[in-house]
Short mmCIF file of C-alpha atoms in Angstrom, two decimals:
data_model
loop_
_atom_site.label_atom_id
_atom_site.label_comp_id
_atom_site.label_asym_id
_atom_site.label_seq_id
_atom_site.Cartn_x
_atom_site.Cartn_y
_atom_site.Cartn_z
CA MET L 1 -39.14 -6.35 -17.22
CA ALA L 2 -38.49 -7.12 -20.87
CA VAL L 3 -36.02 -9.82 -21.85
CA LEU L 4 -32.89 -8.35 -23.39
CA ASP L 5 -31.88 -11.33 -25.53
CA THR L 6 -32.20 -10.92 -29.27
CA PRO L 7 -34.29 -13.79 -30.77
CA LYS L 8 -32.91 -16.33 -33.23
CA LEU L 9 -29.29 -16.02 -32.21
CA SER L 10 -26.63 -18.06 -33.96
CA THR L 11 -24.70 -20.78 -32.17
CA ASN L 12 -21.64 -18.55 -31.89
CA GLN L 13 -23.70 -15.70 -30.49
CA ASN L 14 -25.25 -17.97 -27.88
CA LYS L 15 -21.80 -19.24 -26.91
CA LEU L 16 -20.57 -15.67 -26.56
CA ILE L 17 -23.52 -14.71 -24.35
CA LYS L 18 -22.90 -17.71 -22.10
CA LYS L 19 -19.18 -16.92 -21.93
CA LEU L 20 -19.73 -13.29 -20.97
CA ARG L 21 -22.38 -14.12 -18.39
CA ARG L 22 -20.18 -16.85 -16.95
CA ASN L 23 -17.23 -14.45 -16.67
CA VAL L 24 -19.34 -11.74 -15.09
CA GLY L 25 -20.89 -14.23 -12.68
CA LYS L 26 -17.45 -15.50 -11.66
CA ALA L 27 -16.10 -11.99 -11.10
CA ILE L 28 -19.13 -11.14 -8.97
CA PHE L 29 -18.62 -14.32 -6.93
CA ASP L 30 -14.84 -14.00 -6.56
CA TYR L 31 -15.02 -10.44 -5.23
CA ASN L 32 -18.45 -10.60 -3.56
CA MET L 33 -19.48 -7.67 -5.75
CA ILE L 34 -23.24 -8.01 -5.28
CA GLU L 35 -24.96 -9.11 -2.07
CA GLU L 36 -28.50 -9.81 -0.96
CA GLY L 37 -30.64 -6.68 -1.10
CA ASP L 38 -28.08 -4.56 -2.97
CA VAL L 39 -29.19 -1.65 -5.10
CA VAL L 40 -26.73 -1.59 -7.99
CA MET L 41 -26.41 1.73 -9.80
CA ALA L 42 -25.17 0.86 -13.29
CA ALA L 43 -23.38 3.88 -14.74
CA ILE L 44 -24.28 3.99 -18.43
CA SER L 45 -22.20 6.26 -20.65
CA GLY L 46 -23.70 5.18 -23.94
CA GLY L 47 -20.62 3.18 -24.93
CA LYS L 48 -20.51 -0.51 -25.81
CA ASP L 49 -19.05 -1.61 -22.49
CA SER L 50 -21.64 -0.03 -20.21
CA PHE L 51 -24.48 -1.23 -22.46
CA ALA L 52 -23.07 -4.77 -22.31
CA MET L 53 -22.66 -4.58 -18.55
CA LEU L 54 -26.27 -3.48 -18.09
CA ASP L 55 -27.56 -6.21 -20.39
CA ILE L 56 -25.63 -8.93 -18.56
CA LEU L 57 -26.48 -7.66 -15.06
CA ILE L 58 -30.20 -7.66 -15.85
CA ALA L 59 -29.96 -11.16 -17.30
CA LEU L 60 -28.09 -12.41 -14.22
CA GLN L 61 -30.58 -10.66 -11.97
CA LYS L 62 -33.26 -13.08 -13.20
CA SER L 63 -31.26 -16.23 -12.39
CA ALA L 64 -29.15 -15.17 -9.39
CA PRO L 65 -29.72 -16.95 -6.05
CA ILE L 66 -29.96 -13.54 -4.35
CA ASN L 67 -32.26 -10.56 -4.79
CA PHE L 68 -30.83 -7.25 -5.95
CA LYS L 69 -31.98 -4.24 -7.94
CA VAL L 70 -30.35 -2.68 -10.97
CA ILE L 71 -30.90 1.00 -11.75
CA ALA L 72 -29.39 2.53 -14.88
CA VAL L 73 -27.97 6.04 -14.44
CA ASN L 74 -26.64 8.26 -17.19
CA LEU L 75 -24.83 11.49 -16.45
CA ASP L 76 -25.67 14.05 -19.14
CA GLN L 77 -22.63 16.31 -19.05
CA LYS L 78 -24.17 18.77 -21.49
CA GLN L 79 -21.74 18.15 -24.31
CA PRO L 80 -22.85 19.97 -27.47
CA GLY L 81 -24.57 17.57 -29.82
CA PHE L 82 -25.25 14.91 -27.19
CA PRO L 83 -28.35 12.97 -28.38
CA GLU L 84 -30.40 13.26 -25.20
CA HIS L 85 -33.27 11.11 -26.48
CA ILE L 86 -31.31 7.90 -27.16
CA LEU L 87 -30.79 6.54 -23.66
CA PRO L 88 -34.26 7.34 -22.26
CA GLU L 89 -35.85 5.72 -25.30
CA TYR L 90 -33.62 2.64 -24.92
CA PHE L 91 -34.35 2.27 -21.20
CA GLU L 92 -38.08 2.83 -21.71
CA SER L 93 -38.26 0.30 -24.53
CA LEU L 94 -36.88 -2.40 -22.23
CA ASP L 95 -38.65 -1.23 -19.08
CA ILE L 96 -35.35 -0.61 -17.28
CA PRO L 97 -35.50 1.63 -14.17
CA TYR L 98 -33.33 4.66 -14.91
CA TYR L 99 -32.31 8.21 -14.09
CA ILE L 100 -30.82 10.80 -16.41
CA VAL L 101 -28.75 13.18 -14.28
CA ASP L 102 -27.97 16.61 -15.74
CA LYS L 103 -24.64 18.14 -14.72
CA ASP L 104 -22.82 20.67 -16.89
CA THR L 105 -19.29 19.39 -16.32
CA TYR L 106 -18.54 20.16 -19.98
CA SER L 107 -18.32 23.90 -19.28
CA VAL L 108 -16.09 23.31 -16.25
CA VAL L 109 -13.69 21.13 -18.25
CA LYS L 110 -13.53 23.58 -21.15
CA ALA L 111 -12.81 26.46 -18.76
CA LYS L 112 -9.97 24.65 -17.01
CA ILE L 113 -8.25 22.70 -19.82
CA ASP L 114 -6.30 24.51 -22.53
CA GLU L 115 -7.45 24.01 -26.10
CA GLY L 116 -5.86 21.00 -27.75
CA LYS L 117 -5.10 19.15 -24.50
CA THR L 118 -6.95 16.03 -23.46
CA THR L 119 -9.94 16.62 -21.21
CA CYS L 120 -10.48 12.98 -20.20
CA GLY L 121 -8.75 13.12 -16.81
CA LEU L 122 -10.67 16.06 -15.38
CA CYS L 123 -13.89 14.94 -17.04
CA SER L 124 -13.56 11.55 -15.37
CA ARG L 125 -12.97 13.04 -11.91
CA LEU L 126 -15.97 15.35 -12.17
CA ARG L 127 -18.13 12.52 -13.41
CA ARG L 128 -17.01 10.25 -10.58
CA GLY L 129 -17.82 12.84 -7.91
CA THR L 130 -21.30 13.39 -9.32
CA LEU L 131 -22.02 9.66 -9.52
CA TYR L 132 -20.79 9.07 -5.95
CA SER L 133 -23.09 11.77 -4.62
CA PHE L 134 -26.08 10.62 -6.66
CA ALA L 135 -25.60 7.00 -5.58
CA GLU L 136 -26.09 8.06 -1.97
CA SER L 137 -29.14 10.12 -2.80
CA ILE L 138 -30.97 7.13 -4.33
CA GLY L 139 -29.81 4.61 -1.75
CA ALA L 140 -27.54 2.68 -4.14
CA THR L 141 -25.18 0.35 -2.30
CA LYS L 142 -22.93 -0.45 -5.27
CA ILE L 143 -21.83 1.57 -8.31
CA ALA L 144 -21.17 -0.64 -11.36
CA LEU L 145 -18.74 0.63 -14.01
CA GLY L 146 -18.12 -0.93 -17.41
CA HIS L 147 -14.33 -1.34 -17.33
CA HIS L 148 -13.11 -4.68 -18.68
CA MET L 149 -9.93 -6.75 -18.46
CA ASP L 150 -8.16 -4.84 -21.24
CA ASP L 151 -8.89 -1.52 -19.50
CA MET L 152 -7.44 -2.82 -16.26
CA VAL L 153 -4.25 -4.18 -17.83
CA GLU L 154 -3.77 -1.00 -19.87
CA THR L 155 -4.19 1.11 -16.74
CA MET L 156 -1.55 -0.90 -14.90
CA PHE L 157 1.01 -0.25 -17.64
CA LEU L 158 0.03 3.42 -17.87
CA ASN L 159 0.66 3.82 -14.15
CA MET L 160 3.95 1.95 -14.41
CA PHE L 161 5.25 3.82 -17.46
CA PHE L 162 3.99 7.32 -16.73
CA GLY L 163 3.32 7.40 -12.99
CA SER L 164 5.99 5.06 -11.59
CA LYS L 165 3.31 3.21 -9.66
CA MET L 166 2.18 -0.39 -9.83
CA LYS L 167 -1.57 -0.02 -9.59
CA SER L 168 -4.62 -0.47 -11.76
CA MET L 169 -8.42 -0.46 -11.62
CA PRO L 170 -9.46 -3.03 -9.00
CA PRO L 171 -12.51 -5.21 -9.59
CA LYS L 172 -13.96 -3.82 -6.36
CA LEU L 173 -13.10 -0.52 -4.70
CA LEU L 174 -14.08 1.23 -1.49
CA SER L 175 -14.03 4.99 -2.10
CA ASP L 176 -11.56 7.05 -0.08
CA ASP L 177 -14.34 8.44 2.11
CA LYS L 178 -15.72 4.90 2.53
CA ARG L 179 -19.20 6.05 1.47
CA ASN L 180 -19.39 4.11 -1.80
CA ILE L 181 -18.28 0.79 -3.27
CA VAL L 182 -17.42 0.63 -6.96
CA ILE L 183 -17.62 -2.71 -8.77
CA ARG L 184 -16.41 -3.71 -12.23
CA PRO L 185 -18.44 -6.78 -13.23
CA LEU L 186 -16.67 -6.99 -16.63
CA ALA L 187 -13.26 -7.52 -14.99
CA TYR L 188 -12.93 -11.02 -16.50
CA CYS L 189 -14.23 -10.02 -19.95
CA ARG L 190 -12.09 -9.24 -22.99
CA GLU L 191 -12.83 -6.16 -25.05
CA SER L 192 -12.86 -8.20 -28.27
CA ASP L 193 -15.78 -10.25 -26.93
CA LEU L 194 -17.64 -7.12 -25.86
CA ILE L 195 -17.25 -5.65 -29.35
CA LYS L 196 -18.78 -8.78 -30.89
CA PHE L 197 -21.56 -8.75 -28.31
CA SER L 198 -22.32 -5.08 -28.95
CA ASN L 199 -22.38 -5.59 -32.70
CA PHE L 200 -25.06 -8.28 -32.76
CA LYS L 201 -27.03 -6.67 -29.94
CA GLU L 202 -27.03 -3.42 -31.92
CA PHE L 203 -26.81 -1.17 -28.90
CA PRO L 204 -27.50 2.52 -29.67
CA ILE L 205 -23.87 3.56 -29.16
CA ILE L 206 -23.15 7.21 -28.37
CA PRO L 207 -19.57 8.23 -29.29
CA CYS L 208 -17.34 9.70 -26.59
CA ASN L 209 -15.79 12.39 -28.80
CA LEU L 210 -18.60 14.94 -28.73
CA CYS L 211 -16.51 17.25 -26.55
CA GLY L 212 -13.79 17.37 -29.21
CA SER L 213 -11.29 15.54 -27.01
CA GLN L 214 -9.36 12.62 -28.40
CA GLU L 215 -8.53 9.55 -26.37
CA ASN L 216 -5.35 9.94 -24.34
CA LEU L 217 -2.40 9.24 -26.66
CA GLN L 218 -0.52 7.39 -23.93
CA ARG L 219 -3.41 4.95 -23.53
CA GLN L 220 -3.58 4.48 -27.30
CA ASN L 221 0.12 3.57 -27.34
CA VAL L 222 -0.24 1.10 -24.48
CA LYS L 223 -3.31 -0.44 -26.14
CA ALA L 224 -1.36 -0.86 -29.38
CA MET L 225 1.52 -2.49 -27.49
CA LEU L 226 -0.79 -4.97 -25.77
CA THR L 227 -2.66 -5.69 -28.99
CA ASP L 228 0.64 -6.54 -30.68
CA TRP L 229 1.72 -8.75 -27.77
CA ASP L 230 -1.62 -10.55 -27.78
CA ALA L 231 -1.40 -11.12 -31.53
CA GLN L 232 2.10 -12.63 -31.22
CA THR L 233 1.24 -14.66 -28.12
CA PRO L 234 -2.51 -15.24 -27.73
CA GLY L 235 -3.54 -15.14 -24.08
CA ARG L 236 -0.86 -12.62 -23.10
CA VAL L 237 -3.37 -10.10 -21.72
CA GLU L 238 -5.12 -12.80 -19.69
CA ALA L 239 -1.73 -13.89 -18.30
CA ILE L 240 -0.89 -10.32 -17.26
CA PHE L 241 -4.28 -9.95 -15.61
CA LYS L 242 -3.77 -13.21 -13.70
CA SER L 243 -0.46 -11.84 -12.42
CA MET L 244 -2.40 -8.92 -10.92
CA LYS L 245 -4.29 -11.51 -8.86
CA ASN L 246 -1.12 -13.33 -7.80
CA VAL L 247 1.12 -10.71 -6.18
CA SER L 248 4.21 -11.67 -4.14
CA LEU L 249 5.13 -8.60 -2.11
CA SER L 250 8.43 -10.11 -0.94
CA GLN L 251 9.49 -10.41 -4.59
CA LEU L 252 8.94 -6.73 -5.39
CA ALA L 253 10.54 -3.66 -3.80
CA ASP L 254 7.97 -1.64 -1.82
CA THR L 255 9.34 -1.05 1.69
CA ASN L 256 5.93 0.24 2.81
CA LEU L 257 4.26 -3.09 2.06
CA PHE L 258 7.04 -5.50 3.01
CA ASP L 259 9.62 -5.18 5.79
CA PHE L 260 12.88 -5.69 3.90
CA GLN L 261 14.98 -3.82 6.49
CA ASN L 262 14.40 -6.29 9.33
CA LEU L 263 14.90 -9.55 7.42
CA LYS L 264 17.12 -11.87 9.46
CA ILE L 265 18.39 -15.38 8.95
CA ASP L 266 17.33 -18.11 11.38
CA ARG L 267 19.34 -21.34 11.36
CA SER L 268 17.98 -22.63 14.65
CA THR L 269 15.35 -24.79 13.02
CA GLU L 270 15.90 -28.14 11.37
CA LYS L 271 17.41 -27.62 7.96
CA GLU L 272 15.44 -28.71 4.95
CA GLU L 273 17.35 -30.10 2.03
CA TYR L 274 17.81 -27.76 -0.90
CA GLU L 275 17.52 -29.07 -4.42
CA PHE L 276 20.98 -29.84 -5.88
CA GLU L 277 22.69 -28.94 -2.58
CA LYS L 278 25.22 -31.79 -2.63
CA GLU L 279 28.02 -29.84 -4.25
CA HIS L 280 31.70 -30.81 -4.41
CA VAL L 281 34.45 -28.21 -3.99
CA SER L 282 37.24 -29.01 -6.41
CA SER L 283 39.50 -26.04 -5.63
CA SER L 284 39.80 -23.25 -3.04
CA ASN L 285 42.41 -20.95 -1.46
CA ILE L 286 40.38 -20.44 1.75
CA ASP L 287 41.70 -21.75 5.09
CA GLU L 288 38.53 -23.40 6.38
CA SER L 289 39.92 -23.51 9.93
CA LEU L 290 39.29 -19.76 10.13
CA TYR L 291 35.54 -20.28 9.86
CA ILE L 292 33.16 -21.69 12.45
CA ASN L 293 31.20 -24.74 11.34
CA VAL L 294 32.23 -24.11 7.75
CA THR L 295 31.89 -27.81 7.03
CA ASN L 296 28.24 -27.67 8.05
CA ILE L 297 27.32 -24.91 5.63
#
């Protein structure tokens, strides 16, 4: 298989490649995303993120201590004007195993969504169902998607603000029917790095606006909010993402995940000293004789 690295890279470009590969490798290790003998179906949309994911997975495939296969799969949704030749030519030029799957979800979306309304939600669900089914048909054991850290943080806020749920895109997901596992190898990668990577790699980007739909306005607003936060306090997005990995259920409010109703005190064990517990009462109107062991509290 052809090597994907562009020759004569600058020092900064080499550093960026190493950083992205290191982050992808760590995400794969932390979540056991890829195992010995896996067949990884890399879903390639034609956007910068999926191109970057494919490039990095193939590079890691050569140096990984385990054996796994990577198969690129593009779902051609029959959008008018979609340049059907670009992806096959790209895959062929690099000798990447691939499938182009034809599925006219475009007509379904246009028939069900009123003109002027965003089609992204339904389009995504139809695409996911097709990819799940195709993964089984080719014996793929993992489905790799190109969502990155920014996507995951944005999705958490979208669900909080507009769905009243605290959830996001997990780095690794077992489908509801338990027939497929989805992985997101770019979970530790920032979008800004992927943009730089895509620019010097010169991937043949296919825009995602051929159907006439604009990106969800709510997501645009959340992205702008996070961009502003990150500009004011660099590292803010990384900090939010780390919080998603460090959840304290007892400090939230979900009664389905933590049993708040049956919390009970237990003073039968030896008492540990609290910090700053040696207080001094200077005034009170309480008759302490009315309380049992009040002096021991």
